[in-house]
Short mmCIF file of C-alpha atoms in Angstrom, two decimals:
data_model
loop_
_atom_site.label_atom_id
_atom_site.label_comp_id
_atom_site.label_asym_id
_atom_site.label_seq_id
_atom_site.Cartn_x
_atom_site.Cartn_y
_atom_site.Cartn_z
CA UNK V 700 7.00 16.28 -51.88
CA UNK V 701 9.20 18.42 -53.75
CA UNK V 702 8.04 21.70 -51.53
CA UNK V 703 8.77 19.61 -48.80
CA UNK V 704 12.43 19.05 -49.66
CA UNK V 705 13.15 22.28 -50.49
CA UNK V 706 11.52 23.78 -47.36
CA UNK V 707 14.12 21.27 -45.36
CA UNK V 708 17.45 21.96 -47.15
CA UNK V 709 16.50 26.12 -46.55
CA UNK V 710 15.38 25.57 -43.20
CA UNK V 711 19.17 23.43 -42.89
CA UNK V 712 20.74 26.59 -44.06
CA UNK V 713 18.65 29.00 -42.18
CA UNK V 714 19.65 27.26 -39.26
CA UNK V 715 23.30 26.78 -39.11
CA UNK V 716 23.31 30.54 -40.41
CA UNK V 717 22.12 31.54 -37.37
CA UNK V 718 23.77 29.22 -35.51
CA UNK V 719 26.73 30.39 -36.58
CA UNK V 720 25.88 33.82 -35.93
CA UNK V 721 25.05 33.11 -32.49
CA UNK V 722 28.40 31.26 -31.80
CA UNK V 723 30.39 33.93 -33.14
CA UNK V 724 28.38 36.69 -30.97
CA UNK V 725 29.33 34.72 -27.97
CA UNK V 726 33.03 34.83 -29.19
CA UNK V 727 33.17 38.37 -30.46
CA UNK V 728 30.64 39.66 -27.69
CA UNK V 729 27.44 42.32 -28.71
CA UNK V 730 27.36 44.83 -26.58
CA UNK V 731 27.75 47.23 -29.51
CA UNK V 732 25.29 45.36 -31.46
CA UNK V 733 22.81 45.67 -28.68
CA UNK V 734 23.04 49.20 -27.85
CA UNK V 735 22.40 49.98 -31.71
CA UNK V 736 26.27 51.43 -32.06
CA UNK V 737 26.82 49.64 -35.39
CA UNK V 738 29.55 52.55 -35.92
CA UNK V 739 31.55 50.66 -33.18
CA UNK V 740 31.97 47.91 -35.46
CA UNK V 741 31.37 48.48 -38.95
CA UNK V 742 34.95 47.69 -39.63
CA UNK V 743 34.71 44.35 -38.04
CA UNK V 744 31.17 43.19 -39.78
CA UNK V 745 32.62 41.72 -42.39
CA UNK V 746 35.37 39.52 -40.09
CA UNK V 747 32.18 38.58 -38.10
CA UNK V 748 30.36 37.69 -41.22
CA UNK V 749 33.07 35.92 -42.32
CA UNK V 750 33.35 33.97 -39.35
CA UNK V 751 29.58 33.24 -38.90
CA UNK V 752 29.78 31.51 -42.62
CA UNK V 753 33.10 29.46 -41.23
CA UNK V 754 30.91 28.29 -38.26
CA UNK V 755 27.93 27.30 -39.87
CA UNK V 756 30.09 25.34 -42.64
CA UNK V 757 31.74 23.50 -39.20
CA UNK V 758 27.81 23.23 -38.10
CA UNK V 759 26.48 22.13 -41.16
CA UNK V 760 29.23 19.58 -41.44
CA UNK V 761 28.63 18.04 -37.94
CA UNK V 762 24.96 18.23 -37.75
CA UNK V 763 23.34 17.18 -41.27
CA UNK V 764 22.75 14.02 -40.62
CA UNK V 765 21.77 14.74 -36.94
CA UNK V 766 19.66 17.33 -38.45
CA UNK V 767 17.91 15.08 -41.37
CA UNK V 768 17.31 12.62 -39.24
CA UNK V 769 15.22 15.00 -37.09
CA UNK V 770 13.38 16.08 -39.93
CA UNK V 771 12.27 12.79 -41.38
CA UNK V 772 11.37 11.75 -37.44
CA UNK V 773 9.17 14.55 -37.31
CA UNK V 774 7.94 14.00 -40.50
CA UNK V 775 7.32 10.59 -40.55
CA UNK V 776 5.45 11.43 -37.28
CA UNK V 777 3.31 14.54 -38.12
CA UNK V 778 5.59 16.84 -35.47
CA UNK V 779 5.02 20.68 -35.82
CA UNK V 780 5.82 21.52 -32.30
CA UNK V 781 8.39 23.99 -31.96
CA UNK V 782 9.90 22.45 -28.87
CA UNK V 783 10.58 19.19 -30.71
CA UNK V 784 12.89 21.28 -33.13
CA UNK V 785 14.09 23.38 -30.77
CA UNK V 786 15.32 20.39 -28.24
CA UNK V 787 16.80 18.49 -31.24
CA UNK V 788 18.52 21.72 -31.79
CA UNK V 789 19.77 21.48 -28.55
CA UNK V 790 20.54 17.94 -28.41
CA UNK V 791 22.45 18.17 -31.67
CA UNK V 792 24.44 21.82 -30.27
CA UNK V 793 25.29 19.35 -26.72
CA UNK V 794 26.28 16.39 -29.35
CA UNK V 795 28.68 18.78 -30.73
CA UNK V 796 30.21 20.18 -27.61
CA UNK V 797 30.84 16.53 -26.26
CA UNK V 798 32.55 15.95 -29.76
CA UNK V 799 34.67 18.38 -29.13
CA UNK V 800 35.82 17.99 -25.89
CA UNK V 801 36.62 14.22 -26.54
CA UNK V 802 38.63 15.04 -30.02
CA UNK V 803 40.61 17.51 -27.48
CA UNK V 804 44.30 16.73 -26.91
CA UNK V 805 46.46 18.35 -24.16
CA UNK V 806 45.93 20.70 -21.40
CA UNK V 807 43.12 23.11 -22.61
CA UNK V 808 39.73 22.18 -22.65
CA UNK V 809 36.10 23.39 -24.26
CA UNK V 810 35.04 22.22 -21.10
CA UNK V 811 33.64 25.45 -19.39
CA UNK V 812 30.24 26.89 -18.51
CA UNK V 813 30.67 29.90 -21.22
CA UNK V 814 31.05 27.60 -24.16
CA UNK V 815 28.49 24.77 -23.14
CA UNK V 816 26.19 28.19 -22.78
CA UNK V 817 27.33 29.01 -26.25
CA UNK V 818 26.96 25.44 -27.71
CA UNK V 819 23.09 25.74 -26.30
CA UNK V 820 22.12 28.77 -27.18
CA UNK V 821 23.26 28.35 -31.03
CA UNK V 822 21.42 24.80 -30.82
CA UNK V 823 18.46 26.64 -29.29
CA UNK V 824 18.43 29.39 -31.99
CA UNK V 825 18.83 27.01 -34.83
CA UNK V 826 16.12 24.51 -33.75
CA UNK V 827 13.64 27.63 -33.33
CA UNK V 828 14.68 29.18 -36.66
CA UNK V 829 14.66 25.54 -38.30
CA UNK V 830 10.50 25.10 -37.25
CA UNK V 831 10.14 29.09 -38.30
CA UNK V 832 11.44 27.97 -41.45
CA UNK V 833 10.86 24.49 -42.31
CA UNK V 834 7.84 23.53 -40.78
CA UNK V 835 4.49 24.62 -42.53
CA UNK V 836 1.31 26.19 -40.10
CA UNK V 837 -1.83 23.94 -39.48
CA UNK V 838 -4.34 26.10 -41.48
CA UNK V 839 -7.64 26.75 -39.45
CA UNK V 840 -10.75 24.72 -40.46
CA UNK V 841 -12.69 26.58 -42.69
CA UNK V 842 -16.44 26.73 -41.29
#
């Protein structure tokens, strides 16, 4: 039980970490990053580092009890697919976005095709890191 805990709260933090990560690669861009020029930008790691932790506190904040929820679903039913995690990733990222949007006050707006791409692909990259983490491998039988 205890293993089972802990493997949940690191998977959590694996997952907004990366989440973060990816939202603040869609902000900052990564073409450097891509082409392997990390002499581009080693000046600006440590803003985008910074920033990634920001976003995943926002994430975390927003999405733990979205998140938990999720967890004790799948483990209340026996779920180990990776496409359950990975659309409650989603669904959680899209919860998010629509938060947004309606908390939104004047003339701009979230609501764009870049950022519901960004809110998707974070929630897709956290729910896949999340079952990488979190969710132990059926062992094979032993004969």
């Amino acid at each position: 039980m205890f293993v089972t805990v802990v493997r949940i709260i690191l998977g959590f933090i694996a997952a907004v970490l990366v989440g973060g990560a990816v939202q603040v690669l869609f902000v900052a861009g990564y073409d450097d990053l891509l082409k392997g020029n990390f002499s581009a930008i080693s000046d600006q790691l440590e803003g985008l580092g910074l920033l990634t932790l920001l976003a995943a506190t926002q994430s975390a904040v927003f999405s733990a009890p979205f998140a938990f929820l999720a967890a004790a679903i799948a483990a209340w039913q026996p779920i180990r697919s990776g496409l359950f995690f990975i659309a409650a990733g989603i669904l959680i990222a899209l919860a998010g976005f629509f938060a947004q949007y309606a908390g939104e006050a004047g003339s701009a707006t979230i609501l764009n095709r870049y950022a519901l791409a960004a809110y998707v692909a974070s929630g897709f990259a956290a729910g896949l890191v999340y079952w990488l983490v979190a969710v132990p491998r059926a062992r094979p039988a032993s004969a």
